[in-house]
Amino acid sequence: MKKILLPLLVCFAWNASGQLTFPPDADNEKSRVSQWIGPVEITITYNSPNVHTDDGADRTGHIWGDLVPYGFTDPRFGTSKSSPWRAGANENTTISFSHDVKIEGKELQAGTYGFFIAVEREKPWTLIFSKNSTSWGHYFYDEKDDALRVQVNAKDSEFTEWLTYGFENRLPNTCTAYLQWEKKKIAFKIDVEDVNGIYLAGIKNDLKGAAGFDWKNWQSAAIFCASNNYQLEEALKFAEAAISMRFVGVENFQTLQTKASVLEAMGKNDEASATMNKALRHSSAGVFDVHTYAKQLLSEGKKEKALEIFKLNKELHPEEKFVTYVGLARGYTANNDKKNAIKNWEIAIKNLPADQKMYLPQYEAELKKLKES
């Protein structure tokens, strides 16, 4: 008796431990596609049927309204008596959002949803996001589980053999998800209202951990806000922390320049100017730091201020015989002072460092252009 029961018990235990893995029904392979809108992740998981059957039968013209019925139908199994299409094959198609979004202008909370479509012959199609994402197919669909319904128009498209989901029209705060199969395409817009707010929430949370023990991270947080003109009061707190937070803050050219940038973004121009002047004269301010700041001013069209900073760089670093003269040459050129521009280019080229020799033709071309103009 024991010899007979042992194999049976082993078999029973094996079956109880989980399911065996076989190919998907009708070879409708499982597929997954993801897209990010900034920090917001969107993932669609589905089984992908094709137009032609395994035996080669062509179902073109028999997909919509035939294989995929119009409207809501009785699946004749499960608890549902009125079900939309499962928007794919086999088990539920699901769509996940890591953060709250808007679908066609309507709010939808973060989470994973069963995705269904009520297909229509002439009218707009109804897209359904159901809070029931775990049931098999549409057999247990219940309207009471609907989190959101939106209507969109289907469009004719080029032939697509395999049912395919994808994303297009991607921008920093929006994208369009689409389903394309046979000769139809349906698309819906996904928006994230405050992408920068999500980023900032993550940054603030990170700064509460190990990242908060490095002044560079506080500086980067301030730069993020200032460059996006976002939450500038918060940016100023970050900038000041980078300079003076206990055990962390460091006052140097970089942190002072960052604070000046934030103050300028806030419209506090006098404070910004005073802070930047302090940065330029700080012991940590190297010749390249000052030179790069002056070049930034040139790119912003502030040519008189840029020339002033190039002159300051020469005053602060009299030992430097190349970078400071290149700066003066560019500053004078921008201010249409050809005589001084030529003079400083000639001095710079005369003192060309070994690591700059590869750029000599470029510098000589700029000098020649000035002399011939």
Coordinates of C-alpha atoms in Angstrom, one line a residue:
M1 CA 0.0 0.0 0.0
K2 CA 2.8 2.4 0.9
K3 CA 4.5 1.7 -2.4
I4 CA 1.3 2.7 -4.2
L5 CA 0.5 5.8 -2.2
L6 CA 3.9 7.4 -2.3
P7 CA 3.9 8.3 -6.0
L8 CA 0.4 9.5 -5.7
L9 CA 1.3 11.8 -2.8
V10 CA 4.3 13.1 -4.7
C11 CA 2.1 13.8 -7.7
F12 CA -0.5 15.6 -5.6
A13 CA 2.1 17.7 -3.9
W14 CA 3.6 18.7 -7.3
N15 CA 0.3 19.7 -8.7
A16 CA -0.6 21.7 -5.5
S17 CA 2.7 23.7 -5.7
G18 CA 1.8 25.5 -8.9
Q19 CA 0.8 25.3 -12.6
L20 CA 2.8 23.8 -15.5
T21 CA 3.8 26.3 -18.2
F22 CA 2.5 25.6 -21.7
P23 CA 2.4 27.8 -24.8
P24 CA -0.3 30.5 -24.9
D25 CA -3.7 29.6 -26.3
A26 CA -3.7 29.9 -30.1
D27 CA -0.1 31.1 -29.9
N28 CA -1.4 34.6 -28.8
E29 CA 2.0 35.5 -27.4
K30 CA 2.1 37.7 -24.3
S31 CA 3.5 41.1 -25.0
R32 CA 4.4 44.1 -22.8
V33 CA 5.2 47.7 -23.8
S34 CA 6.3 50.6 -21.4
Q35 CA 6.7 54.3 -21.8
W36 CA 7.8 57.0 -19.3
I37 CA 6.4 60.5 -19.1
G38 CA 9.2 62.0 -17.1
P39 CA 9.2 59.9 -13.9
V40 CA 5.8 58.4 -14.6
E41 CA 5.9 54.8 -15.9
I42 CA 3.1 53.4 -18.0
T43 CA 3.0 49.7 -18.9
I44 CA 0.5 47.8 -21.0
T45 CA 0.5 44.0 -20.8
Y46 CA -1.5 42.0 -23.3
N47 CA -1.7 38.8 -25.4
S48 CA -1.3 39.6 -29.1
P49 CA -3.5 37.7 -31.7
N50 CA -2.9 37.9 -35.4
V51 CA -5.1 38.3 -38.4
H52 CA -4.2 35.0 -40.1
T53 CA -4.9 31.8 -38.2
D54 CA -2.5 29.0 -37.6
D55 CA -3.9 27.1 -40.6
G56 CA -3.4 30.1 -42.9
A57 CA -7.0 31.4 -42.9
D58 CA -7.2 35.1 -43.6
R59 CA -9.6 37.0 -41.3
T60 CA -9.1 40.4 -42.9
G61 CA -12.5 42.1 -42.9
H62 CA -13.8 39.8 -40.2
I63 CA -12.0 41.2 -37.2
W64 CA -14.2 44.1 -36.2
G65 CA -17.8 43.3 -35.6
D66 CA -17.2 39.6 -36.1
L67 CA -14.2 38.1 -34.1
V68 CA -14.4 41.2 -32.0
P69 CA -18.1 41.9 -31.5
Y70 CA -19.6 45.3 -31.4
G71 CA -20.8 46.8 -28.1
F72 CA -21.4 44.6 -25.1
T73 CA -22.1 40.9 -25.4
D74 CA -22.8 37.9 -23.2
P75 CA -19.6 35.8 -23.1
R76 CA -21.8 32.8 -22.0
F77 CA -19.3 32.0 -19.3
G78 CA -18.5 33.4 -15.9
T79 CA -20.6 35.9 -14.1
S80 CA -20.9 38.7 -16.7
K81 CA -23.9 38.9 -19.0
S82 CA -22.7 42.1 -20.7
S83 CA -19.0 42.4 -21.5
P84 CA -16.9 44.6 -23.7
W85 CA -13.9 43.2 -25.6
R86 CA -10.8 42.3 -23.5
A87 CA -8.7 44.5 -25.8
G88 CA -6.4 41.6 -26.6
A89 CA -6.5 37.8 -26.3
N90 CA -6.6 35.3 -23.5
E91 CA -6.4 36.8 -20.0
N92 CA -7.0 40.5 -19.1
T93 CA -5.2 43.2 -20.9
T94 CA -3.8 45.5 -18.2
I95 CA -2.5 49.0 -18.1
S96 CA -0.5 50.3 -15.1
F97 CA 0.3 53.9 -14.1
S98 CA 3.0 54.6 -11.5
H99 CA 1.4 58.0 -10.7
D100 CA -1.9 59.8 -11.2
V101 CA -2.6 60.7 -14.8
K102 CA -5.3 62.2 -17.0
I103 CA -6.8 60.1 -19.8
E104 CA -8.3 62.2 -22.5
G105 CA -8.6 65.0 -19.9
K106 CA -10.2 62.8 -17.2
E107 CA -8.4 62.0 -14.0
L108 CA -7.2 58.4 -13.2
Q109 CA -5.4 57.4 -10.1
A110 CA -2.1 55.5 -10.0
G111 CA -2.6 51.7 -10.2
T112 CA -3.1 48.7 -12.4
Y113 CA -6.4 48.4 -14.4
G114 CA -8.1 45.9 -16.6
F115 CA -8.4 47.5 -20.0
F116 CA -11.5 46.9 -22.1
I117 CA -13.0 48.4 -25.2
A118 CA -16.6 48.5 -26.4
V119 CA -16.1 48.5 -30.2
E120 CA -18.7 50.3 -32.3
R121 CA -19.5 50.2 -36.0
E122 CA -20.0 54.0 -36.5
K123 CA -20.0 55.6 -33.1
P124 CA -16.9 56.4 -31.0
W125 CA -15.4 53.4 -29.2
T126 CA -15.6 53.3 -25.4
L127 CA -12.3 52.7 -23.5
I128 CA -12.8 51.2 -20.0
F129 CA -10.3 51.2 -17.2
S130 CA -11.5 48.6 -14.7
K131 CA -10.4 48.2 -11.1
N132 CA -10.6 44.5 -11.7
S133 CA -7.3 43.7 -13.3
T134 CA -6.9 40.0 -12.2
S135 CA -9.8 38.2 -13.7
W136 CA -9.5 36.0 -16.8
G137 CA -10.5 37.9 -19.9
H138 CA -13.9 39.6 -19.9
Y139 CA -15.9 36.7 -18.4
F140 CA -16.1 38.4 -15.0
Y141 CA -16.4 42.0 -16.1
D142 CA -18.7 44.1 -13.9
E143 CA -19.5 47.7 -14.7
K144 CA -19.4 48.5 -11.0
D145 CA -15.6 48.0 -11.2
D146 CA -15.2 50.7 -13.8
A147 CA -12.7 53.4 -12.6
L148 CA -13.0 55.4 -15.8
R149 CA -14.6 55.4 -19.2
V150 CA -13.6 57.6 -22.1
Q151 CA -14.7 57.7 -25.7
V152 CA -12.4 58.1 -28.7
N153 CA -12.8 57.7 -32.5
A154 CA -11.2 54.7 -34.2
K155 CA -9.4 55.5 -37.5
D156 CA -8.5 53.5 -40.5
S157 CA -4.8 52.6 -40.7
E158 CA -2.3 50.5 -42.6
F159 CA -2.6 46.7 -42.2
T160 CA -1.1 45.3 -39.0
E161 CA -0.9 41.5 -38.7
W162 CA -0.3 41.3 -34.9
L163 CA -2.4 43.3 -32.4
T164 CA 0.1 45.9 -31.3
Y165 CA 0.1 48.5 -28.5
G166 CA 2.5 51.4 -28.6
F167 CA 3.2 55.1 -27.7
E168 CA 3.6 58.1 -29.9
N169 CA 3.5 62.0 -29.7
R170 CA 5.9 61.8 -26.8
L171 CA 6.6 65.1 -24.9
P172 CA 7.9 65.9 -21.4
N173 CA 4.4 65.9 -19.9
T174 CA 2.3 63.8 -22.3
C175 CA 2.1 61.0 -24.8
T176 CA -0.5 59.1 -26.8
A177 CA -1.0 55.3 -26.3
Y178 CA -2.5 53.4 -29.2
L179 CA -3.8 50.0 -30.2
Q180 CA -3.4 49.0 -33.9
W181 CA -4.7 45.8 -35.5
E182 CA -5.8 44.7 -38.9
K183 CA -6.9 48.0 -40.5
K184 CA -7.9 50.0 -37.4
K185 CA -6.1 52.2 -34.9
I186 CA -7.5 53.6 -31.7
A187 CA -5.5 56.1 -29.6
F188 CA -5.9 57.9 -26.3
K189 CA -3.9 60.8 -24.8
I190 CA -2.2 60.5 -21.4
D191 CA -1.2 63.6 -19.6
V192 CA 0.8 64.2 -16.4
E193 CA -0.3 67.5 -14.8
D194 CA 2.8 68.3 -12.8
V195 CA 5.9 66.4 -13.9
N196 CA 8.3 68.7 -12.1
G197 CA 6.3 68.3 -8.9
I198 CA 6.8 64.5 -9.1
Y199 CA 10.5 65.0 -9.8
L200 CA 10.8 67.4 -6.9
A201 CA 9.0 65.1 -4.5
G202 CA 11.5 62.4 -5.3
I203 CA 14.4 64.8 -4.9
K204 CA 13.2 65.9 -1.5
N205 CA 12.7 62.3 -0.4
D206 CA 16.2 61.4 -1.7
L207 CA 17.8 64.3 0.2
K208 CA 16.4 62.8 3.4
G209 CA 18.7 59.8 2.9
A210 CA 22.3 59.3 2.1
A211 CA 22.2 61.8 -0.8
G212 CA 21.5 64.6 1.7
F213 CA 25.0 64.3 3.1
D214 CA 26.6 65.7 -0.1
W215 CA 26.4 69.4 -0.8
K216 CA 26.5 68.7 -4.5
N217 CA 23.1 67.1 -4.3
W218 CA 21.5 70.1 -2.6
Q219 CA 23.1 72.3 -5.3
S220 CA 21.7 70.1 -8.0
A221 CA 18.2 70.3 -6.5
A222 CA 18.5 74.1 -6.5
I223 CA 19.6 74.1 -10.1
F224 CA 16.7 71.8 -11.1
C225 CA 14.2 74.2 -9.7
A226 CA 15.9 77.4 -11.0
S227 CA 16.3 76.0 -14.5
N228 CA 12.6 75.1 -14.7
N229 CA 11.5 78.3 -12.9
Y230 CA 9.8 76.0 -10.4
Q231 CA 9.2 76.3 -6.6
L232 CA 11.9 79.0 -6.4
E233 CA 11.4 79.5 -2.6
E234 CA 12.3 75.8 -2.2
A235 CA 15.2 76.3 -4.6
L236 CA 16.6 79.0 -2.4
K237 CA 16.4 76.7 0.6
F238 CA 18.3 74.1 -1.3
A239 CA 20.9 76.6 -2.4
E240 CA 21.5 77.9 1.1
A241 CA 21.7 74.3 2.4
A242 CA 24.5 73.6 -0.1
I243 CA 26.4 76.6 1.3
S244 CA 25.8 76.5 5.0
M245 CA 24.0 73.3 6.2
R246 CA 25.8 72.0 9.2
F247 CA 28.3 69.2 8.5
V248 CA 27.3 69.4 4.8
G249 CA 27.4 72.8 3.3
V250 CA 30.4 74.2 1.5
E251 CA 30.8 77.9 0.5
N252 CA 32.6 77.9 -2.9
F253 CA 32.2 79.3 -6.4
Q254 CA 29.8 76.7 -7.4
T255 CA 27.4 77.0 -4.5
L256 CA 27.5 80.8 -4.5
Q257 CA 26.8 80.9 -8.3
T258 CA 23.9 78.5 -7.9
K259 CA 22.4 80.7 -5.2
A260 CA 22.9 83.8 -7.4
S261 CA 21.1 82.0 -10.3
V262 CA 18.1 81.2 -8.0
L263 CA 17.9 84.8 -6.8
E264 CA 18.0 86.0 -10.3
A265 CA 15.2 83.7 -11.3
M266 CA 13.2 85.1 -8.3
G267 CA 13.7 88.6 -9.6
K268 CA 16.0 89.6 -6.7
N269 CA 18.6 91.1 -9.0
D270 CA 20.5 93.2 -6.5
E271 CA 20.9 90.2 -4.2
A272 CA 21.8 88.0 -7.2
S273 CA 24.5 90.4 -8.3
A274 CA 26.0 90.7 -4.8
T275 CA 26.1 86.9 -4.5
M276 CA 27.7 86.5 -7.9
N277 CA 30.3 89.1 -7.2
K278 CA 31.2 87.2 -4.0
A279 CA 31.4 84.0 -6.0
L280 CA 33.7 85.5 -8.7
R281 CA 36.1 86.7 -6.0
H282 CA 36.0 83.6 -3.8
S283 CA 39.3 81.8 -3.3
S284 CA 37.8 78.7 -5.0
A285 CA 37.0 80.6 -8.2
G286 CA 39.5 79.3 -10.9
V287 CA 40.3 81.0 -14.1
F288 CA 38.0 78.6 -16.0
D289 CA 35.1 79.1 -13.6
V290 CA 35.2 82.9 -14.3
H291 CA 35.8 82.4 -18.0
T292 CA 32.9 80.0 -18.3
Y293 CA 30.5 82.4 -16.5
A294 CA 31.5 85.2 -18.9
K295 CA 30.9 82.9 -21.9
Q296 CA 27.4 82.1 -20.4
L297 CA 26.7 85.9 -20.3
L298 CA 27.7 86.2 -23.9
S299 CA 25.3 83.4 -24.9
E300 CA 22.6 85.3 -23.1
G301 CA 23.3 88.4 -25.1
K302 CA 24.8 90.3 -22.1
K303 CA 27.9 91.3 -24.0
E304 CA 28.9 94.4 -21.9
K305 CA 28.6 92.4 -18.7
A306 CA 30.5 89.6 -20.3
L307 CA 33.4 91.9 -21.2
E308 CA 33.4 93.2 -17.7
I309 CA 33.8 89.7 -16.3
F310 CA 36.5 88.8 -18.9
K311 CA 38.5 91.9 -17.7
L312 CA 37.9 90.8 -14.1
N313 CA 39.3 87.3 -14.9
K314 CA 42.5 88.9 -16.2
E315 CA 42.8 91.0 -13.1
L316 CA 42.2 88.1 -10.7
H317 CA 44.5 85.7 -12.6
P318 CA 47.4 87.8 -14.0
E319 CA 49.6 84.7 -14.2
E320 CA 47.3 83.1 -16.8
K321 CA 48.5 84.1 -20.3
F322 CA 46.1 82.2 -22.6
V323 CA 42.6 81.7 -21.3
T324 CA 42.2 85.3 -20.0
Y325 CA 43.4 86.7 -23.3
V326 CA 41.0 84.4 -25.3
G327 CA 38.2 85.7 -23.1
L328 CA 39.2 89.3 -23.7
A329 CA 39.4 88.7 -27.5
R330 CA 35.9 87.2 -27.5
G331 CA 34.5 90.0 -25.3
Y332 CA 35.9 92.7 -27.4
T333 CA 34.7 91.0 -30.6
A334 CA 31.2 90.8 -29.2
N335 CA 31.3 94.5 -28.4
N336 CA 32.6 95.4 -31.9
D337 CA 36.0 96.6 -30.6
K338 CA 38.1 95.1 -33.4
K339 CA 41.4 96.7 -32.5
N340 CA 41.4 95.2 -29.0
A341 CA 40.0 92.0 -30.1
I342 CA 42.9 91.5 -32.6
K343 CA 45.4 92.5 -30.0
N344 CA 44.2 90.0 -27.5
W345 CA 43.9 87.2 -30.0
E346 CA 47.6 87.8 -31.0
I347 CA 48.7 87.6 -27.4
A348 CA 46.6 84.4 -26.8
I349 CA 48.0 82.6 -29.9
K350 CA 51.6 83.7 -28.9
N351 CA 51.0 81.9 -25.5
L352 CA 49.2 78.9 -26.9
P353 CA 49.6 75.9 -24.5
A354 CA 50.7 72.5 -25.8
D355 CA 47.3 71.0 -25.2
Q356 CA 45.7 73.7 -27.4
K357 CA 47.8 73.3 -30.5
M358 CA 45.2 71.2 -32.2
Y359 CA 42.9 74.2 -32.1
L360 CA 45.5 76.6 -33.6
P361 CA 43.9 76.7 -37.1
Q362 CA 40.6 77.6 -35.5
Y363 CA 42.1 80.5 -33.5
E364 CA 44.1 81.7 -36.5
A365 CA 40.9 81.7 -38.6
E366 CA 39.1 83.9 -36.0
L367 CA 42.0 86.3 -36.0
K368 CA 42.1 86.4 -39.8
K369 CA 38.4 87.0 -40.0
L370 CA 38.7 90.0 -37.7
K371 CA 41.6 91.5 -39.7
E372 CA 39.8 91.1 -43.0
S373 CA 36.5 92.5 -41.8

